[in-house]
Coordinates of C-alpha atoms in Angstrom, one line a residue:
Chain A
M1 CA 15.8 21.1 -30.4
E2 CA 15.9 22.3 -27.0
Y3 CA 11.9 22.9 -26.6
M4 CA 11.8 19.5 -28.0
A5 CA 13.7 18.0 -25.2
Q6 CA 11.7 19.5 -22.7
I7 CA 8.5 18.4 -23.8
I8 CA 9.7 15.1 -24.5
A9 CA 11.3 14.9 -21.1
G10 CA 7.6 16.4 -19.7
L11 CA 5.8 13.7 -21.4
I12 CA 8.2 10.9 -20.4
F13 CA 7.3 12.5 -16.8
I14 CA 3.5 12.1 -17.5
V15 CA 3.5 8.9 -19.1
M16 CA 5.5 7.6 -16.0
F17 CA 3.1 9.5 -13.4
G18 CA 0.2 8.3 -15.4
L19 CA 1.4 4.2 -15.7
I20 CA 2.3 4.4 -11.7
I21 CA -1.1 5.4 -10.9
T22 CA -2.5 2.4 -13.0
E23 CA -0.5 0.1 -11.7
K24 CA -0.6 -1.8 -14.9
I25 CA 2.9 -2.2 -15.0
E26 CA 5.1 -2.6 -11.4
R27 CA 6.5 1.0 -10.4
H28 CA 9.7 -0.1 -10.6
I29 CA 9.9 -1.0 -14.6
T30 CA 7.9 2.0 -15.1
T31 CA 10.6 4.5 -13.7
L32 CA 13.3 2.2 -15.0
M33 CA 11.9 2.2 -18.2
C34 CA 11.1 6.2 -18.6
G35 CA 14.6 6.9 -16.9
A36 CA 15.9 4.7 -19.9
F37 CA 14.0 6.6 -22.5
T38 CA 15.3 9.9 -20.5
L39 CA 18.5 9.0 -21.0
V40 CA 18.1 8.0 -24.6
V41 CA 15.8 10.2 -26.4
V42 CA 16.0 13.1 -23.9
F43 CA 19.6 13.5 -23.4
G44 CA 21.0 10.9 -26.4
I45 CA 18.8 12.1 -29.1
C46 CA 17.4 15.6 -28.6
M47 CA 20.6 17.5 -26.6
R48 CA 23.3 14.8 -27.9
S49 CA 24.9 15.6 -24.4
A50 CA 27.0 13.3 -22.6
S51 CA 27.6 15.3 -19.4
A52 CA 24.1 15.7 -19.1
I53 CA 24.1 11.6 -19.2
W54 CA 26.8 11.4 -17.1
K55 CA 25.5 14.0 -14.7
T56 CA 21.9 12.7 -13.9
L57 CA 23.7 9.3 -13.5
N58 CA 25.7 10.7 -11.0
F59 CA 28.1 8.3 -10.1
G60 CA 30.9 10.5 -9.8
S61 CA 29.5 11.8 -6.5
I62 CA 30.0 8.3 -4.7
F63 CA 33.6 8.3 -5.1
K64 CA 33.8 11.8 -3.5
L65 CA 35.2 12.3 -0.2
G66 CA 32.3 14.2 0.8
F67 CA 29.8 11.9 -0.5
W68 CA 30.8 10.0 2.8
Y69 CA 32.4 12.1 5.0
G70 CA 31.6 16.3 5.8
A71 CA 28.5 18.2 6.6
E72 CA 27.6 18.7 2.8
E73 CA 25.5 15.7 1.2
S74 CA 25.3 15.5 -2.3
S75 CA 23.9 18.6 -4.3
S76 CA 23.7 17.7 -8.0
A77 CA 21.0 16.9 -9.9
G78 CA 20.3 13.1 -11.0
I79 CA 20.2 10.0 -9.1
N80 CA 20.4 10.9 -5.3
W81 CA 22.8 7.9 -4.5
A82 CA 22.7 9.3 -0.7
T83 CA 19.2 8.6 -0.4
I84 CA 19.3 5.2 -2.0
I85 CA 22.1 3.7 0.0
F86 CA 20.9 4.8 3.5
I87 CA 17.3 3.5 2.3
A88 CA 18.8 0.1 1.4
G89 CA 20.8 0.2 4.7
M90 CA 18.0 1.3 6.4
M91 CA 16.3 -1.7 5.4
V92 CA 18.7 -4.2 6.0
M93 CA 18.4 -2.8 9.6
V94 CA 14.9 -2.9 10.0
E95 CA 14.5 -6.6 8.6
G96 CA 17.0 -7.6 11.0
M97 CA 15.1 -6.1 13.9
A98 CA 11.9 -8.2 12.5
A99 CA 13.4 -10.8 12.2
A100 CA 14.5 -11.2 15.6
G101 CA 10.8 -10.1 17.1
F102 CA 11.6 -6.7 18.2
F103 CA 8.6 -4.9 16.5
R104 CA 6.3 -7.6 17.9
W105 CA 8.0 -7.6 21.2
L106 CA 7.4 -3.8 21.7
C107 CA 4.0 -3.5 20.6
M108 CA 3.3 -6.5 23.4
K109 CA 5.6 -4.7 26.2
I110 CA 3.3 -1.9 25.7
A111 CA 0.1 -3.2 25.6
S112 CA 1.1 -5.5 28.7
L113 CA 2.5 -2.5 30.8
V114 CA -0.8 -0.6 30.4
H115 CA -2.5 -3.8 31.2
Y116 CA -4.3 -4.1 28.2
K117 CA -6.5 -1.1 28.6
T118 CA -8.0 -0.2 25.2
M119 CA -7.8 3.3 25.6
H120 CA -4.3 3.3 26.9
I121 CA -3.0 1.1 24.2
F122 CA -4.6 3.8 21.5
V123 CA -3.0 6.3 23.0
T124 CA 0.2 4.6 23.6
F125 CA 0.2 3.1 20.2
M126 CA 0.1 6.6 18.6
L127 CA 2.7 7.9 20.3
M128 CA 5.0 5.1 19.6
S129 CA 3.5 4.9 15.9
A130 CA 4.8 8.5 15.7
F131 CA 8.3 8.0 17.6
L132 CA 9.2 5.1 15.7
S133 CA 8.6 6.3 12.3
M134 CA 11.3 9.3 13.4
F135 CA 13.9 6.7 12.3
I136 CA 12.1 4.2 10.8
D137 CA 10.3 4.0 7.6
S138 CA 6.8 4.1 8.3
I139 CA 5.7 0.9 6.0
T140 CA 7.7 -1.4 8.3
V141 CA 6.3 0.5 11.9
I142 CA 2.6 0.4 10.4
M143 CA 2.8 -3.6 9.4
F144 CA 3.9 -4.3 12.6
L145 CA 1.9 -2.1 14.9
A146 CA -1.1 -2.7 12.6
A147 CA -1.3 -6.7 12.8
A148 CA -0.4 -6.2 16.8
T149 CA -3.5 -4.0 17.1
V150 CA -6.0 -6.3 14.8
E151 CA -4.3 -9.0 17.2
L152 CA -5.2 -7.1 20.6
A153 CA -8.7 -6.3 19.5
Q154 CA -9.6 -10.1 18.9
M155 CA -8.1 -11.1 22.1
L156 CA -9.8 -7.8 23.6
K157 CA -13.2 -7.1 21.7
F158 CA -12.4 -4.2 20.3
N159 CA -13.0 -2.9 16.5
P160 CA -9.1 -2.3 15.5
V161 CA -9.9 0.2 12.5
P162 CA -9.8 3.3 14.5
M163 CA -7.0 2.8 16.1
I164 CA -5.3 1.5 12.9
L165 CA -6.3 4.7 11.1
S166 CA -5.2 6.7 14.0
E167 CA -1.9 4.7 14.0
I168 CA -1.3 5.5 10.5
F169 CA -2.0 9.1 10.6
C170 CA 0.6 9.7 13.8
A171 CA 3.4 7.4 11.6
N172 CA 3.0 10.0 8.5
L173 CA 3.4 12.8 11.2
G174 CA 6.4 11.4 13.2
G175 CA 7.6 10.9 9.4
S176 CA 7.6 14.2 9.2
A177 CA 9.3 15.6 11.9
T178 CA 13.1 14.1 10.9
M179 CA 15.3 13.9 7.8
C180 CA 15.0 10.2 8.1
G181 CA 11.4 9.5 8.6
D182 CA 9.9 9.9 5.2
P183 CA 11.2 9.3 2.1
P184 CA 10.6 13.1 0.8
N185 CA 12.9 14.1 3.6
I186 CA 15.3 12.1 2.7
I187 CA 15.3 13.2 -0.7
I188 CA 14.9 17.0 0.5
G189 CA 17.7 16.4 3.4
T190 CA 20.4 14.8 1.2
S191 CA 19.7 17.0 -2.1
L192 CA 19.9 20.6 -0.2
G193 CA 22.5 19.2 2.5
Y194 CA 20.1 19.5 5.6
S195 CA 21.0 17.7 8.5
F196 CA 19.0 15.6 11.3
A197 CA 19.3 18.5 13.5
D198 CA 18.0 21.2 11.1
F199 CA 14.8 18.9 10.4
I200 CA 13.8 18.3 13.9
S201 CA 14.2 22.1 14.8
N202 CA 12.5 22.9 11.9
T203 CA 9.7 20.7 10.6
G204 CA 10.1 18.4 14.0
I205 CA 8.8 21.3 16.0
A206 CA 5.5 21.8 13.8
A207 CA 5.0 18.0 13.9
A208 CA 5.4 18.0 17.6
I209 CA 2.5 20.9 18.2
S210 CA 0.2 18.6 15.1
L211 CA 0.9 15.5 17.3
V212 CA -0.5 17.0 20.6
F213 CA -4.1 18.2 18.4
S214 CA -3.9 14.8 16.1
V215 CA -3.7 12.6 19.2
L216 CA -6.5 14.8 21.4
F217 CA -8.5 14.9 17.8
F218 CA -8.4 11.1 17.4
Y219 CA -9.1 10.5 21.0
F220 CA -12.4 12.6 21.1
S221 CA -13.1 11.1 17.3
Y222 CA -13.3 7.4 18.2
R223 CA -13.4 7.0 22.1
R224 CA -16.8 5.5 21.6
E225 CA -15.8 3.0 18.8
L226 CA -13.5 1.7 21.0
V227 CA -15.4 0.7 24.1
S228 CA -14.9 -3.1 24.0
D229 CA -18.0 -5.0 22.6
G230 CA -18.7 -6.7 26.2
G231 CA -17.2 -10.2 25.8
V232 CA -14.3 -11.0 28.1
Y233 CA -11.3 -12.6 26.8
T234 CA -10.3 -15.7 29.0
G235 CA -7.4 -17.4 27.6
K236 CA -3.9 -16.5 28.3
L237 CA -2.9 -12.8 27.7
P238 CA 0.5 -13.1 25.3
D239 CA 3.7 -12.5 27.1
P240 CA 5.8 -10.0 25.1
K241 CA 8.8 -12.5 25.7
D242 CA 7.3 -15.0 23.6
A243 CA 7.5 -12.3 20.6
I244 CA 11.5 -12.8 20.7
K245 CA 12.7 -15.1 18.4
D246 CA 16.4 -15.2 19.3
K247 CA 17.5 -13.3 22.3
R248 CA 21.1 -12.7 21.1
S249 CA 19.7 -11.2 17.8
F250 CA 17.5 -9.1 19.6
T251 CA 20.0 -7.5 22.0
V252 CA 22.3 -7.0 18.8
S253 CA 19.5 -5.7 16.5
T254 CA 18.3 -3.2 19.4
V255 CA 21.7 -2.0 19.9
I256 CA 22.4 -1.5 16.0
F257 CA 19.0 0.6 15.8
L258 CA 20.0 2.5 19.2
C259 CA 23.3 3.2 17.5
A260 CA 21.6 4.2 14.2
V261 CA 19.4 6.9 16.0
V262 CA 22.9 8.7 17.5
L263 CA 24.3 8.1 14.4
L264 CA 21.2 10.1 12.6
V265 CA 20.8 12.3 15.3
T266 CA 24.6 13.5 15.8
H267 CA 25.3 13.4 12.1
A268 CA 26.2 17.2 11.9
Q269 CA 28.6 17.2 14.4
T270 CA 30.4 14.0 13.5
G271 CA 30.3 14.9 9.9
L272 CA 29.5 11.1 8.9
S273 CA 27.2 11.5 5.5
V274 CA 23.5 9.9 5.7
A275 CA 24.5 7.2 3.0
T276 CA 27.8 6.3 5.6
I277 CA 25.3 5.5 8.3
G278 CA 23.0 3.5 5.9
V279 CA 26.4 1.5 5.2
F280 CA 27.3 1.1 8.9
T281 CA 23.8 -0.3 10.3
A282 CA 23.5 -2.9 7.2
A283 CA 27.1 -3.7 7.8
A284 CA 26.5 -4.4 11.4
T285 CA 22.9 -6.1 10.9
L286 CA 24.7 -8.4 8.5
A287 CA 27.8 -9.4 10.9
A288 CA 25.7 -10.1 13.4
A289 CA 22.9 -12.0 10.9
G290 CA 25.1 -15.0 10.7
K291 CA 23.5 -17.8 8.9
R292 CA 20.3 -15.0 8.6
I293 CA 22.1 -13.3 6.0
P294 CA 20.4 -14.8 3.3
Y295 CA 17.1 -14.3 4.6
I296 CA 17.4 -10.7 5.4
L297 CA 19.0 -9.6 2.3
K298 CA 16.3 -11.7 0.6
K299 CA 13.4 -9.5 2.6
V300 CA 15.6 -6.2 1.4
D301 CA 12.7 -4.5 -1.1
Y302 CA 15.0 -3.9 -3.9
K303 CA 12.1 -2.4 -6.0
T304 CA 11.6 0.3 -3.9
L305 CA 15.5 1.1 -4.5
L306 CA 15.5 0.6 -8.2
F307 CA 12.1 2.7 -8.0
F308 CA 14.0 5.4 -6.9
I309 CA 17.1 5.3 -9.6
G310 CA 14.4 5.4 -12.7
L311 CA 12.6 8.2 -10.9
F312 CA 15.8 10.3 -10.1
V313 CA 16.8 10.2 -13.7
V314 CA 12.8 11.1 -15.1
V315 CA 13.3 14.1 -13.0
G316 CA 16.8 14.8 -13.6
G317 CA 15.5 14.6 -17.3
L318 CA 13.2 17.6 -16.3
E319 CA 15.8 19.3 -14.8
E320 CA 18.3 19.3 -16.8
T321 CA 16.3 20.3 -19.9
G322 CA 14.8 23.0 -17.5
A323 CA 11.0 22.0 -17.9
L324 CA 10.7 22.6 -14.0
E325 CA 11.2 26.4 -14.5
V326 CA 8.0 26.8 -16.0
I327 CA 6.4 25.4 -13.2
S328 CA 8.6 27.7 -10.6
Y329 CA 7.9 31.2 -12.8
F330 CA 3.8 29.9 -12.8
I331 CA 4.2 29.7 -9.0
G332 CA 6.2 33.2 -9.0
K333 CA 3.7 34.6 -11.3
I334 CA 0.5 33.8 -9.1
S335 CA 2.2 34.9 -5.9
N336 CA 3.3 38.3 -7.6
G337 CA 5.8 38.5 -4.8
N338 CA 3.1 37.6 -2.2
R339 CA 5.2 35.0 0.2
Y340 CA 2.2 34.1 2.3
L341 CA 0.8 33.4 -1.1
M342 CA 3.7 31.5 -2.3
F343 CA 4.0 29.5 0.5
G344 CA 0.5 28.7 0.8
I345 CA 0.8 27.4 -2.5
I346 CA 4.0 25.3 -1.9
I347 CA 2.0 23.5 1.4
W348 CA -1.3 23.5 0.0
I349 CA -0.5 22.1 -3.5
S350 CA 1.8 19.9 -2.1
A351 CA -0.4 18.3 0.4
F352 CA -3.3 18.2 -2.0
A353 CA -1.1 16.4 -4.8
S354 CA 0.0 14.0 -2.4
A355 CA -2.9 13.0 -1.0
F356 CA -3.7 11.5 -4.5
V357 CA -0.5 10.7 -6.0
D358 CA 2.9 8.8 -4.6
N359 CA 4.5 11.9 -2.6
I360 CA 7.9 10.8 -3.5
P361 CA 7.5 11.4 -7.2
F362 CA 5.9 14.7 -6.1
A363 CA 8.8 15.7 -3.9
A364 CA 11.7 15.0 -6.0
T365 CA 10.0 16.9 -8.9
M366 CA 9.0 19.7 -6.5
L367 CA 12.4 20.1 -5.1
P368 CA 14.1 21.6 -8.3
V369 CA 11.3 23.8 -8.8
I370 CA 11.7 25.1 -5.2
K371 CA 15.3 25.9 -6.1
S372 CA 14.3 27.8 -9.2
L373 CA 12.0 29.5 -6.9
S374 CA 14.0 30.6 -4.5
A375 CA 16.7 31.6 -7.0
A376 CA 14.5 33.7 -9.0
Q377 CA 12.2 35.5 -6.2
G378 CA 14.7 36.0 -3.3
V379 CA 13.1 33.6 -1.0
D380 CA 15.2 31.4 1.7
L381 CA 15.5 28.1 0.1
S382 CA 15.6 26.1 3.6
S383 CA 11.8 27.8 4.3
L384 CA 9.8 26.3 1.2
A385 CA 12.1 23.1 1.7
W386 CA 10.1 23.1 5.3
A387 CA 7.3 24.0 3.9
L388 CA 7.6 21.3 0.6
S389 CA 8.1 18.9 3.4
I390 CA 5.2 19.4 5.6
G391 CA 3.0 19.7 2.7
T392 CA 4.1 16.2 0.9
D393 CA 4.4 14.3 4.4
I394 CA 1.1 15.5 6.0
G395 CA -1.5 15.5 2.8
G396 CA -0.4 11.9 2.2
S397 CA -2.8 10.8 5.2
A398 CA -6.2 12.3 3.9
T399 CA -6.9 9.4 1.8
P400 CA -5.6 5.2 1.8
I401 CA -3.7 5.6 -1.0
G402 CA -1.8 9.1 -0.1
A403 CA 1.4 7.4 1.6
S404 CA 2.8 4.1 1.8
A405 CA 1.9 3.8 5.1
N406 CA -1.9 4.0 4.4
V407 CA -1.9 1.0 2.0
V408 CA -0.2 -1.0 4.1
G409 CA -2.2 -0.5 7.5
T410 CA -5.8 -0.5 5.6
S411 CA -4.6 -3.7 4.0
V412 CA -3.5 -5.6 7.1
A413 CA -6.7 -4.3 8.9
A414 CA -8.3 -6.1 6.0
R415 CA -6.9 -9.5 5.8
G416 CA -7.8 -9.8 9.2
G417 CA -11.2 -9.2 8.4
Y418 CA -11.1 -5.6 8.9
P419 CA -11.7 -3.7 5.7
I420 CA -11.4 -0.1 5.5
S421 CA -13.3 1.9 2.6
W422 CA -12.3 5.2 1.2
A423 CA -15.2 7.1 3.2
R424 CA -14.4 4.9 6.4
Y425 CA -10.6 6.3 6.1
C426 CA -11.4 9.9 4.7
K427 CA -14.1 10.4 7.6
R428 CA -11.9 11.4 10.2
S429 CA -8.1 11.2 8.4
V430 CA -9.6 14.2 6.2
P431 CA -10.4 16.3 9.3
A432 CA -7.2 15.7 10.8
T433 CA -5.0 16.4 7.8
V434 CA -6.5 19.7 7.6
I435 CA -6.3 20.7 11.3
V436 CA -2.2 19.5 11.1
L437 CA -2.0 21.5 7.9
V438 CA -3.9 24.8 9.0
I439 CA -1.2 24.7 12.3
S440 CA 1.5 23.8 10.1
T441 CA 0.8 26.8 7.5
V442 CA 0.3 29.2 10.5
Y443 CA 3.7 27.9 12.0
I444 CA 5.5 28.6 8.6
F445 CA 4.0 31.8 8.4
V446 CA 4.6 32.8 11.9
R447 CA 8.2 31.5 12.1
Y448 CA 10.1 31.8 8.7
L449 CA 7.8 35.3 7.3
Chain B
M1 CA -16.2 -40.1 -1.5
S2 CA -13.1 -41.8 -1.3
K3 CA -11.0 -39.9 -3.8
Q4 CA -11.0 -35.9 -3.1
V5 CA -12.6 -34.2 -6.5
L6 CA -12.9 -30.3 -6.6
I7 CA -15.4 -28.7 -9.2
S8 CA -15.1 -24.9 -10.2
I9 CA -18.1 -23.6 -11.9
G10 CA -17.4 -20.0 -13.8
R11 CA -20.8 -18.7 -14.7
E12 CA -22.2 -15.8 -16.6
F13 CA -25.0 -13.9 -14.8
G14 CA -28.2 -15.1 -15.6
S15 CA -26.8 -19.0 -17.3
G16 CA -28.1 -20.6 -14.5
G17 CA -24.5 -21.7 -13.1
H18 CA -25.3 -21.4 -9.7
L19 CA -28.8 -23.4 -10.0
I20 CA -26.6 -25.9 -11.9
G21 CA -23.5 -26.1 -9.2
E22 CA -26.7 -26.6 -6.6
I23 CA -27.9 -29.6 -8.6
L24 CA -24.8 -31.1 -8.8
S25 CA -24.3 -30.4 -5.3
K26 CA -27.2 -32.6 -4.5
K27 CA -26.7 -35.4 -7.1
L28 CA -22.7 -36.2 -5.9
D29 CA -23.2 -35.2 -2.3
L30 CA -21.1 -32.3 -2.2
P31 CA -20.9 -29.3 -0.2
L32 CA -21.5 -26.1 -2.5
Y33 CA -19.5 -22.9 -1.8
D34 CA -20.8 -19.6 -3.0
N35 CA -21.2 -16.5 -0.8
N36 CA -22.0 -18.9 2.0
L37 CA -17.6 -18.9 1.4
L38 CA -17.5 -15.4 3.7
R39 CA -20.2 -16.7 5.8
E40 CA -18.0 -19.4 6.8
I41 CA -15.0 -17.2 7.2
T42 CA -16.4 -14.5 8.9
T43 CA -18.2 -17.0 11.4
K44 CA -15.0 -18.8 12.1
K45 CA -13.1 -15.5 12.7
N46 CA -16.1 -14.0 14.8
L47 CA -15.9 -11.4 11.9
D48 CA -18.9 -8.8 10.5
H49 CA -19.9 -10.6 7.8
A50 CA -22.2 -7.3 6.5
E51 CA -19.1 -5.5 6.5
L52 CA -17.3 -8.1 4.4
E53 CA -20.0 -9.0 1.9
R54 CA -20.0 -5.4 0.7
Y55 CA -16.9 -6.4 -1.2
D56 CA -17.6 -10.1 -2.5
E57 CA -16.5 -11.0 -5.8
L58 CA -16.0 -7.3 -6.8
P59 CA -13.4 -5.7 -9.1
K60 CA -11.1 -3.8 -7.5
L61 CA -11.5 -0.1 -7.9
P62 CA -8.2 0.9 -10.1
F63 CA -7.6 4.6 -9.6
F64 CA -8.9 4.7 -5.8
S65 CA -6.0 1.4 -5.1
R66 CA -2.6 1.7 -4.6
T67 CA 0.2 -1.4 -3.9
I68 CA 2.8 -1.3 -2.0
R69 CA 5.3 -4.2 -1.1
G70 CA 2.2 -6.7 -2.1
F71 CA 0.5 -4.8 0.4
S72 CA -3.0 -3.1 -1.7
N73 CA -5.7 -1.1 0.2
S74 CA -8.8 -2.0 -1.8
P75 CA -11.2 -3.7 0.2
E76 CA -12.4 -6.3 -2.5
E77 CA -8.7 -7.5 -3.4
N78 CA -8.2 -8.1 0.6
I79 CA -11.4 -9.6 0.9
A80 CA -10.8 -12.0 -2.5
N81 CA -7.6 -12.6 -1.4
L82 CA -9.1 -14.1 2.0
Q83 CA -11.1 -16.1 0.1
F84 CA -8.3 -17.5 -2.2
E85 CA -6.2 -18.9 1.0
Y86 CA -9.5 -20.5 2.6
I87 CA -10.3 -22.3 -1.1
K88 CA -6.7 -23.5 -1.4
T89 CA -6.8 -24.2 2.8
L90 CA -10.0 -26.3 2.1
A91 CA -8.6 -28.1 -0.8
G92 CA -5.8 -28.7 0.9
S93 CA -7.4 -30.4 3.9
G94 CA -8.6 -33.0 1.7
E95 CA -12.0 -32.1 1.5
S96 CA -14.0 -32.5 -1.8
F97 CA -16.2 -29.7 -3.2
I98 CA -18.1 -27.3 -5.3
I99 CA -17.4 -23.9 -5.7
V100 CA -19.0 -21.6 -7.8
G101 CA -16.9 -18.2 -9.1
R102 CA -14.4 -16.5 -6.9
C103 CA -11.6 -17.9 -9.6
G104 CA -11.9 -21.6 -8.6
E105 CA -10.1 -23.1 -11.8
A106 CA -7.3 -20.6 -11.1
V107 CA -7.0 -20.6 -7.3
L108 CA -7.0 -24.4 -7.2
K109 CA -5.2 -25.2 -10.6
D110 CA -2.5 -26.9 -8.5
F111 CA -4.4 -29.5 -7.7
D112 CA -4.8 -32.5 -10.0
C113 CA -8.6 -33.5 -8.8
L114 CA -9.7 -30.2 -10.3
I115 CA -12.9 -30.4 -12.9
S116 CA -13.5 -26.5 -14.0
I117 CA -16.6 -25.8 -15.5
F118 CA -17.6 -22.7 -17.0
I119 CA -21.4 -22.2 -17.9
N120 CA -23.0 -19.3 -20.7
A121 CA -26.0 -19.1 -22.3
D122 CA -28.2 -17.1 -25.1
L123 CA -28.4 -13.5 -24.0
E124 CA -32.3 -14.2 -24.6
A125 CA -32.3 -16.9 -21.9
K126 CA -30.6 -14.7 -19.6
V127 CA -33.0 -11.8 -20.1
D128 CA -35.9 -14.3 -19.3
K129 CA -34.7 -15.7 -16.5
I130 CA -33.3 -12.3 -14.9
S131 CA -36.1 -10.1 -15.6
K132 CA -38.5 -13.1 -13.6
E133 CA -36.5 -13.7 -10.7
H134 CA -36.1 -9.7 -10.3
N135 CA -39.0 -8.4 -11.7
L136 CA -37.5 -5.9 -14.4
S137 CA -38.6 -5.2 -17.8
R138 CA -35.9 -6.2 -20.7
T139 CA -33.9 -3.3 -20.6
E140 CA -33.5 -3.2 -17.3
A141 CA -32.9 -7.0 -17.1
E142 CA -30.1 -6.5 -20.0
L143 CA -28.5 -3.8 -18.4
M144 CA -28.3 -5.6 -15.3
I145 CA -26.7 -8.6 -16.9
K146 CA -24.4 -6.5 -18.6
Q147 CA -23.3 -4.5 -15.5
R148 CA -22.7 -8.0 -13.5
N149 CA -20.7 -9.9 -16.4
S150 CA -18.8 -6.7 -16.8
A151 CA -17.4 -6.6 -13.0
R152 CA -17.3 -10.6 -13.0
K153 CA -15.0 -10.3 -16.3
A154 CA -13.0 -7.4 -14.2
Y155 CA -12.8 -9.5 -11.3
H156 CA -12.0 -12.8 -13.0
N157 CA -8.9 -11.0 -15.4
Y158 CA -7.6 -9.0 -12.5
Y159 CA -6.6 -12.3 -10.7
C160 CA -5.8 -14.6 -13.2
T161 CA -4.0 -15.1 -16.1
D162 CA -5.8 -16.6 -18.0
K163 CA -9.3 -14.7 -19.5
W164 CA -12.8 -15.2 -18.2
G165 CA -15.0 -17.7 -20.2
D166 CA -12.4 -18.5 -22.2
S167 CA -12.9 -22.0 -23.2
R168 CA -9.6 -22.7 -23.7
H169 CA -8.9 -22.8 -19.8
Y170 CA -11.8 -24.6 -18.9
D171 CA -12.1 -28.7 -18.8
I172 CA -15.7 -27.8 -20.2
S173 CA -17.4 -25.1 -21.1
L174 CA -21.3 -25.6 -21.8
N175 CA -24.3 -22.9 -23.3
S176 CA -27.1 -23.7 -20.6
T177 CA -29.6 -22.7 -22.9
R178 CA -29.5 -26.0 -25.2
L179 CA -30.5 -28.5 -22.9
G180 CA -32.0 -26.4 -20.1
I181 CA -30.8 -26.4 -16.6
E182 CA -31.9 -29.8 -15.4
G183 CA -30.3 -30.9 -18.6
S184 CA -27.2 -29.3 -18.4
A185 CA -26.9 -30.5 -15.0
E186 CA -27.3 -34.4 -16.2
L187 CA -24.8 -34.1 -18.7
L188 CA -22.2 -32.5 -16.3
E189 CA -22.8 -35.5 -13.6
A190 CA -22.0 -37.8 -16.2
Y191 CA -18.6 -35.8 -17.3
I192 CA -17.3 -35.5 -13.6
R193 CA -18.1 -39.0 -12.9
A194 CA -16.2 -40.3 -15.9
R195 CA -13.6 -37.8 -14.9
M196 CA -14.1 -39.3 -11.6
A197 CA -13.7 -42.9 -12.8
L198 CA -10.5 -42.1 -14.0
M199 CA -8.7 -40.2 -11.2

């Protein structure tokens, strides 16, 4: 029956991944359905274990003090409520900022500060994309940045596609630098008890080095394409202030954002967990929103939160049945004690997989694998975690479907009348991804091995 | 024309649906939108027409596309939505027109003044027409018809709940082989005028 549970858990996982890829059913419904199957068939029928169900649902963790306060994050298997609460809180905060006009104001302010010069906008937008994505989900960052880029391109007569592609790449890179920048990092951080400072001093350094090379790469790759077509915009240039919809909300949302950044940066010192920070930012945003509360709550992406819940249950099924130990055993056997090979496999396989499939389920699945690998092979778990984080975050940049920011960025461009084909996307983004992966691999080899 | 009328023509490749649309456009003095719709959009927005035309009326590639929070990376899907929005805006402005393909009957279903038509034809007639027009052998023409209709079906059925060519979802479904192109156009003109009289 134990093997049967493993096989069924594996089959449910494969079906879930297949359904996510084909998009026949909305992905949150897919993961919730597969999660329900895991609870009933794997835990209920095959394992006859009520404790496995309870452990995977993980409700108990929310009522422990350590969940809200203390250096240790939830490390138990199953639904990672800290990740879900944090992401929900940040979603509320970001919607509050967007409703106040913060992102459009920031884009237009930077464009005006560089006097609407195309190449200056190009470089500053790449840096802004990387910086904002360290704290805010890259979907929101790219949604506004790409829209502002299309608007500026139509005024200043340049092709926005190279700029949007570079912004997407830098958003993914920026996201890899911190614990809250990319969902795989939030999952890794909350599950293994790593702090914001842990990420910034490990993956953050790799991202900073890579950002320098990436900006140079994109600058020299796209500089000819970004030359204005000669047409001169004779209309009135946008005033950044016009983007602000309500001054009070704008000031309040900016202050809340800055507080959230400070709380995240210092959470190892204050002892506040990311779940607490998520609740605080959401509560502060809603308290300040007044009449706009229903609007902000309506804009929150509940489907993504449900997607996470279902996903954690399915991965919990794999973990509880021991199915993932097969993968870690396999990696251990191939590397045969060679740590360079083991880390190489983690980085490059994660990157390759993340280029084609959603990196969130991939990271959630690989996390128990690296835990098991660390225990079996005696390898430092944190080093494996940084390798996994870099592989999944960076690999996603290679193709238009590798990461959420890529999908949103290419979609915003196409809606503006600038469709981006796979060939167009991959022509520069694949070499850039390979360059960053090589840099990161060397970094990990030198620093941790 | 005082009252607004919107005519959508769905068609099998090689059925002469487009020609029928052109004849109706002249007879009823209505503008006809087909692939020129994209031209109008690109001209208005100062966009590269050739770049957008590559994705016109094509189904999205399932394994190469992802959708996140309503955003899709598929150029085909985005270009289709760009056209759907434009068609709705045109109809919303009160303009009367004929739209060929582009899921017209589904996009405009909320307009009471919509008359939806689907044109099919016998395989033999389609093969004759396509092999002459494109200077192809019979086998090549058959293959081309099969591929184009398969793409149109996939395109339509992705965006619409109702299935492409299913007569239950059109006001009138007509086999153009029976009356020929001119005859079919005449019959449809009479039908449209009768419907307009009731509007």
